[in-house]
Amino acid sequence: LIARTITQPISVLIRGTDKIARGSFERIQVRSNDEIASLAGAINDMSSKLGQINEAKAELTHQILHELQTPLTAILGALHILKTERTGTLNDEQRNMVGLIRENSDKLRDFSHELLDIAKMEAGMIAYDFVHTNIRPCVDAVLRSAQTGAARKNITVHSRIDELPEIKFDIQKFGVILSNLLTNAIKYTPANGSIHVEVGVDEDRVKISVRDTGIGIPEADMPRLFTKFYRASNASLSGSKGTGIGLALVKAFTEGHGGTVSVN
């Protein structure tokens, strides 16, 4: 009885701190009047302050992104006018410059959307629009887009897709998951390499595997690979730049579907 009196509140504390580590700042309820209760009170105070800091960070990120979106919308509007040559005919060099501006504006827009998703994720505000349908059309669409990007580096994308059941998933967020994995595979695979995508059913779940002949990932980096803003120590070897947001979103959206993601 004495042992249980000690171990039960400790178990509650362990579960509570586990939730805090995952970004859930709920109060820990411990039925005890000893030092463990004092420890629970201290953890609750810390959790409350962390929650307030998290909310402040999310609010600041929202404000920054709002300030970014306004000039970005104006830039994209002006680019559309230039591209359609409403203000006059463009020569080849000007068309190239307009294309370059558009490409980098799109990158900035995508980055701001990713940052917004990260802010929502940290604040626990990500909403899912689940539908019950077959995942195959979504997989095919992402693969077609990836094959276009891979062709620029002469990378071959192989795919094997088994017969798939209807499942409940968010089409837009699932597209982000698979697209980010394939984009990374293309980014870190040298020219003339290959990428293999396999989609099938493993027990009662859909399992997706993305494998490539890229530069690989050092084993020491693997535990932190899905942490926001983290990039593997050898990422610069590919010559590609990245923000370290993509895989954090992959993890968040996958877990939001009740799934898991891992790397070998």
C-alpha positions as a Markdown table, in Angstrom:
| # | Residue | x | y | z |
|---|---|---|---|---|
| 1 | Leu | 0.0 | 0.0 | 0.0 |
| 2 | Ile | 2.8 | 2.4 | 0.9 |
| 3 | Ala | 4.7 | 1.6 | -2.4 |
| 4 | Arg | 1.5 | 2.2 | -4.4 |
| 5 | Thr | 0.9 | 5.5 | -2.6 |
| 6 | Ile | 4.4 | 6.6 | -3.9 |
| 7 | Thr | 4.4 | 5.1 | -7.3 |
| 8 | Gln | 0.9 | 6.1 | -8.5 |
| 9 | Pro | 1.5 | 9.9 | -8.3 |
| 10 | Ile | 5.0 | 9.4 | -9.8 |
| 11 | Ser | 3.4 | 7.6 | -12.8 |
| 12 | Val | 0.9 | 10.5 | -13.1 |
| 13 | Leu | 3.9 | 12.9 | -13.1 |
| 14 | Ile | 5.7 | 10.9 | -15.8 |
| 15 | Arg | 2.6 | 10.9 | -18.1 |
| 16 | Gly | 2.1 | 14.6 | -17.5 |
| 17 | Thr | 5.6 | 15.6 | -18.3 |
| 18 | Asp | 5.4 | 13.4 | -21.4 |
| 19 | Lys | 2.4 | 15.4 | -22.6 |
| 20 | Ile | 4.3 | 18.7 | -21.8 |
| 21 | Ala | 7.2 | 17.5 | -24.0 |
| 22 | Arg | 4.7 | 16.9 | -26.8 |
| 23 | Gly | 3.3 | 20.4 | -26.5 |
| 24 | Ser | 0.2 | 19.7 | -24.3 |
| 25 | Phe | 0.2 | 22.0 | -21.3 |
| 26 | Glu | -2.7 | 20.6 | -19.2 |
| 27 | Arg | -2.4 | 20.7 | -15.4 |
| 28 | Ile | -1.2 | 17.5 | -13.7 |
| 29 | Gln | -3.6 | 16.4 | -11.0 |
| 30 | Val | -1.8 | 14.5 | -8.2 |
| 31 | Arg | -3.7 | 13.3 | -5.1 |
| 32 | Ser | -0.9 | 13.6 | -2.5 |
| 33 | Asn | 0.0 | 16.0 | 0.3 |
| 34 | Asp | 3.8 | 15.4 | 0.4 |
| 35 | Glu | 6.8 | 16.5 | -1.6 |
| 36 | Ile | 5.4 | 14.8 | -4.7 |
| 37 | Ala | 2.5 | 17.2 | -4.6 |
| 38 | Ser | 4.9 | 20.1 | -4.3 |
| 39 | Leu | 6.8 | 18.8 | -7.3 |
| 40 | Ala | 3.5 | 18.5 | -9.3 |
| 41 | Gly | 2.8 | 22.2 | -8.4 |
| 42 | Ala | 6.2 | 23.3 | -9.6 |
| 43 | Ile | 5.7 | 21.3 | -12.9 |
| 44 | Asn | 2.3 | 22.9 | -13.3 |
| 45 | Asp | 3.7 | 26.4 | -12.8 |
| 46 | Met | 6.4 | 25.6 | -15.4 |
| 47 | Ser | 3.8 | 24.1 | -17.8 |
| 48 | Ser | 1.6 | 27.2 | -17.5 |
| 49 | Lys | 4.6 | 29.5 | -18.3 |
| 50 | Leu | 5.6 | 27.4 | -21.2 |
| 51 | Gly | 2.1 | 27.5 | -22.5 |
| 52 | Gln | 2.0 | 31.3 | -22.3 |
| 53 | Ile | 5.4 | 31.5 | -24.1 |
| 54 | Asn | 4.1 | 29.2 | -26.8 |
| 55 | Glu | 1.0 | 31.3 | -27.3 |
| 56 | Ala | 3.1 | 34.5 | -27.5 |
| 57 | Lys | 5.4 | 32.8 | -30.1 |
| 58 | Ala | 2.4 | 31.7 | -32.1 |
| 59 | Glu | 0.9 | 35.2 | -32.0 |
| 60 | Leu | 4.2 | 36.8 | -33.0 |
| 61 | Thr | 4.6 | 34.4 | -35.9 |
| 62 | His | 1.0 | 35.1 | -37.1 |
| 63 | Gln | 1.7 | 38.9 | -37.1 |
| 64 | Ile | 5.0 | 38.5 | -38.9 |
| 65 | Leu | 3.4 | 36.3 | -41.6 |
| 66 | His | 0.5 | 38.7 | -42.0 |
| 67 | Glu | 3.1 | 41.5 | -42.6 |
| 68 | Leu | 4.8 | 39.3 | -45.2 |
| 69 | Gln | 1.7 | 38.3 | -47.0 |
| 70 | Thr | 0.6 | 41.9 | -47.8 |
| 71 | Pro | 3.7 | 42.9 | -49.9 |
| 72 | Leu | 4.0 | 39.4 | -51.3 |
| 73 | Thr | 0.4 | 39.7 | -52.7 |
| 74 | Ala | 1.3 | 43.0 | -54.3 |
| 75 | Ile | 4.5 | 41.5 | -55.8 |
| 76 | Leu | 2.6 | 38.6 | -57.3 |
| 77 | Gly | -0.1 | 40.9 | -58.6 |
| 78 | Ala | 2.5 | 43.1 | -60.3 |
| 79 | Leu | 4.3 | 40.0 | -61.7 |
| 80 | His | 1.0 | 38.8 | -63.3 |
| 81 | Ile | 0.5 | 42.1 | -65.0 |
| 82 | Leu | 4.1 | 42.0 | -66.3 |
| 83 | Lys | 3.9 | 38.4 | -67.5 |
| 84 | Thr | 0.7 | 39.0 | -69.4 |
| 85 | Glu | 2.4 | 42.0 | -71.1 |
| 86 | Arg | -0.4 | 44.4 | -70.3 |
| 87 | Thr | 2.2 | 47.2 | -69.8 |
| 88 | Gly | 4.1 | 46.4 | -73.0 |
| 89 | Thr | 6.0 | 43.6 | -74.7 |
| 90 | Leu | 8.9 | 42.0 | -72.8 |
| 91 | Asn | 12.1 | 40.9 | -74.4 |
| 92 | Asp | 13.7 | 37.5 | -73.6 |
| 93 | Glu | 15.9 | 38.9 | -70.9 |
| 94 | Gln | 13.0 | 40.6 | -69.2 |
| 95 | Arg | 10.9 | 37.4 | -69.4 |
| 96 | Asn | 13.7 | 35.5 | -67.7 |
| 97 | Met | 13.9 | 38.1 | -64.9 |
| 98 | Val | 10.1 | 38.0 | -64.4 |
| 99 | Gly | 10.4 | 34.2 | -64.2 |
| 100 | Leu | 13.2 | 34.4 | -61.6 |
| 101 | Ile | 11.2 | 36.9 | -59.5 |
| 102 | Arg | 8.1 | 34.6 | -59.7 |
| 103 | Glu | 10.1 | 31.5 | -58.7 |
| 104 | Asn | 11.5 | 33.2 | -55.6 |
| 105 | Ser | 8.2 | 34.8 | -54.7 |
| 106 | Asp | 6.6 | 31.4 | -54.8 |
| 107 | Lys | 9.4 | 30.1 | -52.5 |
| 108 | Leu | 8.7 | 32.9 | -50.1 |
| 109 | Arg | 5.0 | 32.3 | -50.2 |
| 110 | Asp | 5.4 | 28.5 | -49.6 |
| 111 | Phe | 7.9 | 29.2 | -46.7 |
| 112 | Ser | 5.4 | 31.6 | -45.0 |
| 113 | His | 2.6 | 29.0 | -45.3 |
| 114 | Glu | 4.9 | 26.4 | -43.8 |
| 115 | Leu | 5.8 | 28.7 | -40.9 |
| 116 | Leu | 2.1 | 29.4 | -40.3 |
| 117 | Asp | 1.4 | 25.6 | -40.2 |
| 118 | Ile | 4.3 | 25.3 | -37.7 |
| 119 | Ala | 2.8 | 28.1 | -35.5 |
| 120 | Lys | -0.6 | 26.4 | -35.6 |
| 121 | Met | 1.0 | 23.0 | -34.8 |
| 122 | Glu | 2.7 | 24.5 | -31.7 |
| 123 | Ala | -0.5 | 26.2 | -30.5 |
| 124 | Gly | -2.5 | 23.0 | -31.1 |
| 125 | Met | -4.7 | 24.8 | -33.7 |
| 126 | Ile | -4.2 | 22.6 | -36.7 |
| 127 | Ala | -7.6 | 21.6 | -38.1 |
| 128 | Tyr | -8.1 | 18.5 | -40.2 |
| 129 | Asp | -10.7 | 18.1 | -43.0 |
| 130 | Phe | -11.1 | 14.3 | -43.0 |
| 131 | Val | -12.8 | 12.6 | -45.9 |
| 132 | His | -13.4 | 8.9 | -46.4 |
| 133 | Thr | -12.1 | 7.9 | -49.8 |
| 134 | Asn | -9.4 | 6.1 | -51.7 |
| 135 | Ile | -5.9 | 7.5 | -51.3 |
| 136 | Arg | -4.7 | 6.4 | -54.7 |
| 137 | Pro | -5.7 | 9.5 | -56.8 |
| 138 | Cys | -3.8 | 11.7 | -54.3 |
| 139 | Val | -0.7 | 9.5 | -54.5 |
| 140 | Asp | -0.8 | 9.6 | -58.3 |
| 141 | Ala | -1.1 | 13.4 | -58.3 |
| 142 | Val | 1.9 | 13.9 | -56.0 |
| 143 | Leu | 3.9 | 11.3 | -58.0 |
| 144 | Arg | 3.2 | 13.1 | -61.3 |
| 145 | Ser | 4.4 | 16.4 | -59.8 |
| 146 | Ala | 7.5 | 14.8 | -58.4 |
| 147 | Gln | 8.4 | 13.1 | -61.7 |
| 148 | Thr | 8.5 | 16.6 | -63.3 |
| 149 | Gly | 10.9 | 17.9 | -60.7 |
| 150 | Ala | 13.0 | 14.7 | -60.8 |
| 151 | Ala | 13.3 | 14.8 | -64.6 |
| 152 | Arg | 15.4 | 18.1 | -64.3 |
| 153 | Lys | 18.1 | 16.0 | -62.6 |
| 154 | Asn | 17.5 | 12.9 | -64.7 |
| 155 | Ile | 16.3 | 11.1 | -61.6 |
| 156 | Thr | 14.0 | 8.1 | -62.2 |
| 157 | Val | 11.0 | 7.7 | -59.9 |
| 158 | His | 9.9 | 4.1 | -59.6 |
| 159 | Ser | 6.6 | 3.3 | -57.9 |
| 160 | Arg | 4.7 | 0.2 | -56.8 |
| 161 | Ile | 1.2 | 0.8 | -55.6 |
| 162 | Asp | -0.9 | -2.1 | -54.3 |
| 163 | Glu | -4.7 | -2.2 | -54.2 |
| 164 | Leu | -5.7 | 0.3 | -51.5 |
| 165 | Pro | -8.8 | 0.5 | -49.3 |
| 166 | Glu | -10.8 | 3.6 | -48.6 |
| 167 | Ile | -9.5 | 5.4 | -45.5 |
| 168 | Lys | -10.2 | 8.6 | -43.6 |
| 169 | Phe | -7.6 | 11.3 | -44.3 |
| 170 | Asp | -7.1 | 15.0 | -45.0 |
| 171 | Ile | -6.3 | 15.2 | -48.8 |
| 172 | Gln | -4.4 | 18.5 | -48.6 |
| 173 | Lys | -2.3 | 17.6 | -45.6 |
| 174 | Phe | -1.6 | 14.1 | -46.9 |
| 175 | Gly | -0.4 | 15.8 | -50.1 |
| 176 | Val | 2.0 | 17.9 | -48.0 |
| 177 | Ile | 3.3 | 14.7 | -46.3 |
| 178 | Leu | 4.1 | 12.8 | -49.5 |
| 179 | Ser | 5.2 | 15.9 | -51.4 |
| 180 | Asn | 7.7 | 16.9 | -48.7 |
| 181 | Leu | 9.2 | 13.4 | -48.6 |
| 182 | Leu | 9.6 | 13.2 | -52.4 |
| 183 | Thr | 10.9 | 16.8 | -52.6 |
| 184 | Asn | 13.6 | 15.8 | -50.0 |
| 185 | Ala | 14.4 | 12.7 | -51.9 |
| 186 | Ile | 14.9 | 14.7 | -55.2 |
| 187 | Lys | 16.9 | 17.4 | -53.4 |
| 188 | Tyr | 19.4 | 15.1 | -51.8 |
| 189 | Thr | 19.8 | 12.6 | -54.7 |
| 190 | Pro | 22.5 | 13.3 | -57.2 |
| 191 | Ala | 21.8 | 13.5 | -60.9 |
| 192 | Asn | 21.0 | 10.1 | -62.6 |
| 193 | Gly | 19.9 | 8.6 | -59.3 |
| 194 | Ser | 16.6 | 6.9 | -58.5 |
| 195 | Ile | 13.7 | 7.1 | -56.1 |
| 196 | His | 11.5 | 4.2 | -55.1 |
| 197 | Val | 8.0 | 4.7 | -53.8 |
| 198 | Glu | 6.0 | 1.8 | -52.4 |
| 199 | Val | 2.4 | 2.1 | -51.2 |
| 200 | Gly | 0.5 | -0.8 | -49.7 |
| 201 | Val | -1.4 | -2.1 | -46.7 |
| 202 | Asp | 0.3 | -3.3 | -43.5 |
| 203 | Glu | -2.2 | -4.9 | -41.2 |
| 204 | Asp | -5.0 | -2.3 | -40.8 |
| 205 | Arg | -2.9 | 0.7 | -42.0 |
| 206 | Val | -1.7 | 2.2 | -45.3 |
| 207 | Lys | 2.1 | 2.1 | -45.4 |
| 208 | Ile | 4.1 | 4.4 | -47.6 |
| 209 | Ser | 7.8 | 4.0 | -48.2 |
| 210 | Val | 10.1 | 6.5 | -50.0 |
| 211 | Arg | 13.6 | 5.3 | -50.7 |
| 212 | Asp | 16.4 | 7.0 | -52.7 |
| 213 | Thr | 20.0 | 6.6 | -53.8 |
| 214 | Gly | 20.9 | 10.0 | -52.3 |
| 215 | Ile | 23.7 | 11.1 | -50.0 |
| 216 | Gly | 22.2 | 9.3 | -46.9 |
| 217 | Ile | 21.7 | 10.6 | -43.4 |
| 218 | Pro | 24.4 | 10.1 | -40.6 |
| 219 | Glu | 23.0 | 7.9 | -37.9 |
| 220 | Ala | 23.7 | 10.5 | -35.2 |
| 221 | Asp | 21.3 | 12.9 | -37.0 |
| 222 | Met | 18.4 | 10.5 | -37.3 |
| 223 | Pro | 16.8 | 11.1 | -33.8 |
| 224 | Arg | 16.5 | 14.9 | -34.5 |
| 225 | Leu | 15.6 | 14.6 | -38.2 |
| 226 | Phe | 11.9 | 15.5 | -37.7 |
| 227 | Thr | 12.7 | 18.4 | -35.4 |
| 228 | Lys | 11.7 | 21.9 | -36.8 |
| 229 | Phe | 14.6 | 23.9 | -38.3 |
| 230 | Tyr | 17.0 | 20.9 | -38.0 |
| 231 | Arg | 19.0 | 19.8 | -41.0 |
| 232 | Ala | 21.3 | 16.8 | -41.2 |
| 233 | Ser | 25.0 | 17.6 | -40.8 |
| 234 | Asn | 25.8 | 16.5 | -44.3 |
| 235 | Ala | 22.8 | 18.4 | -45.9 |
| 236 | Ser | 25.1 | 21.1 | -47.4 |
| 237 | Leu | 26.9 | 18.4 | -49.5 |
| 238 | Ser | 24.0 | 18.3 | -51.9 |
| 239 | Gly | 24.3 | 22.0 | -52.7 |
| 240 | Ser | 20.6 | 22.4 | -51.9 |
| 241 | Lys | 19.3 | 24.9 | -49.4 |
| 242 | Gly | 16.5 | 24.1 | -46.9 |
| 243 | Thr | 14.7 | 25.5 | -43.9 |
| 244 | Gly | 14.3 | 22.3 | -41.8 |
| 245 | Ile | 10.5 | 22.8 | -41.7 |
| 246 | Gly | 9.3 | 20.2 | -44.2 |
| 247 | Leu | 10.0 | 17.0 | -42.1 |
| 248 | Ala | 8.6 | 18.6 | -38.9 |
| 249 | Leu | 5.4 | 19.1 | -40.8 |
| 250 | Val | 5.5 | 15.6 | -42.1 |
| 251 | Lys | 5.7 | 14.3 | -38.5 |
| 252 | Ala | 3.0 | 16.6 | -37.2 |
| 253 | Phe | 0.5 | 15.9 | -40.1 |
| 254 | Thr | 1.2 | 12.1 | -39.9 |
| 255 | Glu | 0.6 | 12.0 | -36.2 |
| 256 | Gly | -2.5 | 14.1 | -36.7 |
| 257 | His | -3.8 | 11.2 | -38.8 |
| 258 | Gly | -3.0 | 8.8 | -36.0 |
| 259 | Gly | 0.0 | 7.5 | -37.9 |
| 260 | Thr | 3.7 | 7.2 | -37.4 |
| 261 | Val | 6.8 | 8.2 | -39.4 |
| 262 | Ser | 10.3 | 6.8 | -39.1 |
| 263 | Val | 13.6 | 6.8 | -41.0 |
| 264 | Asn | 16.2 | 4.1 | -41.7 |
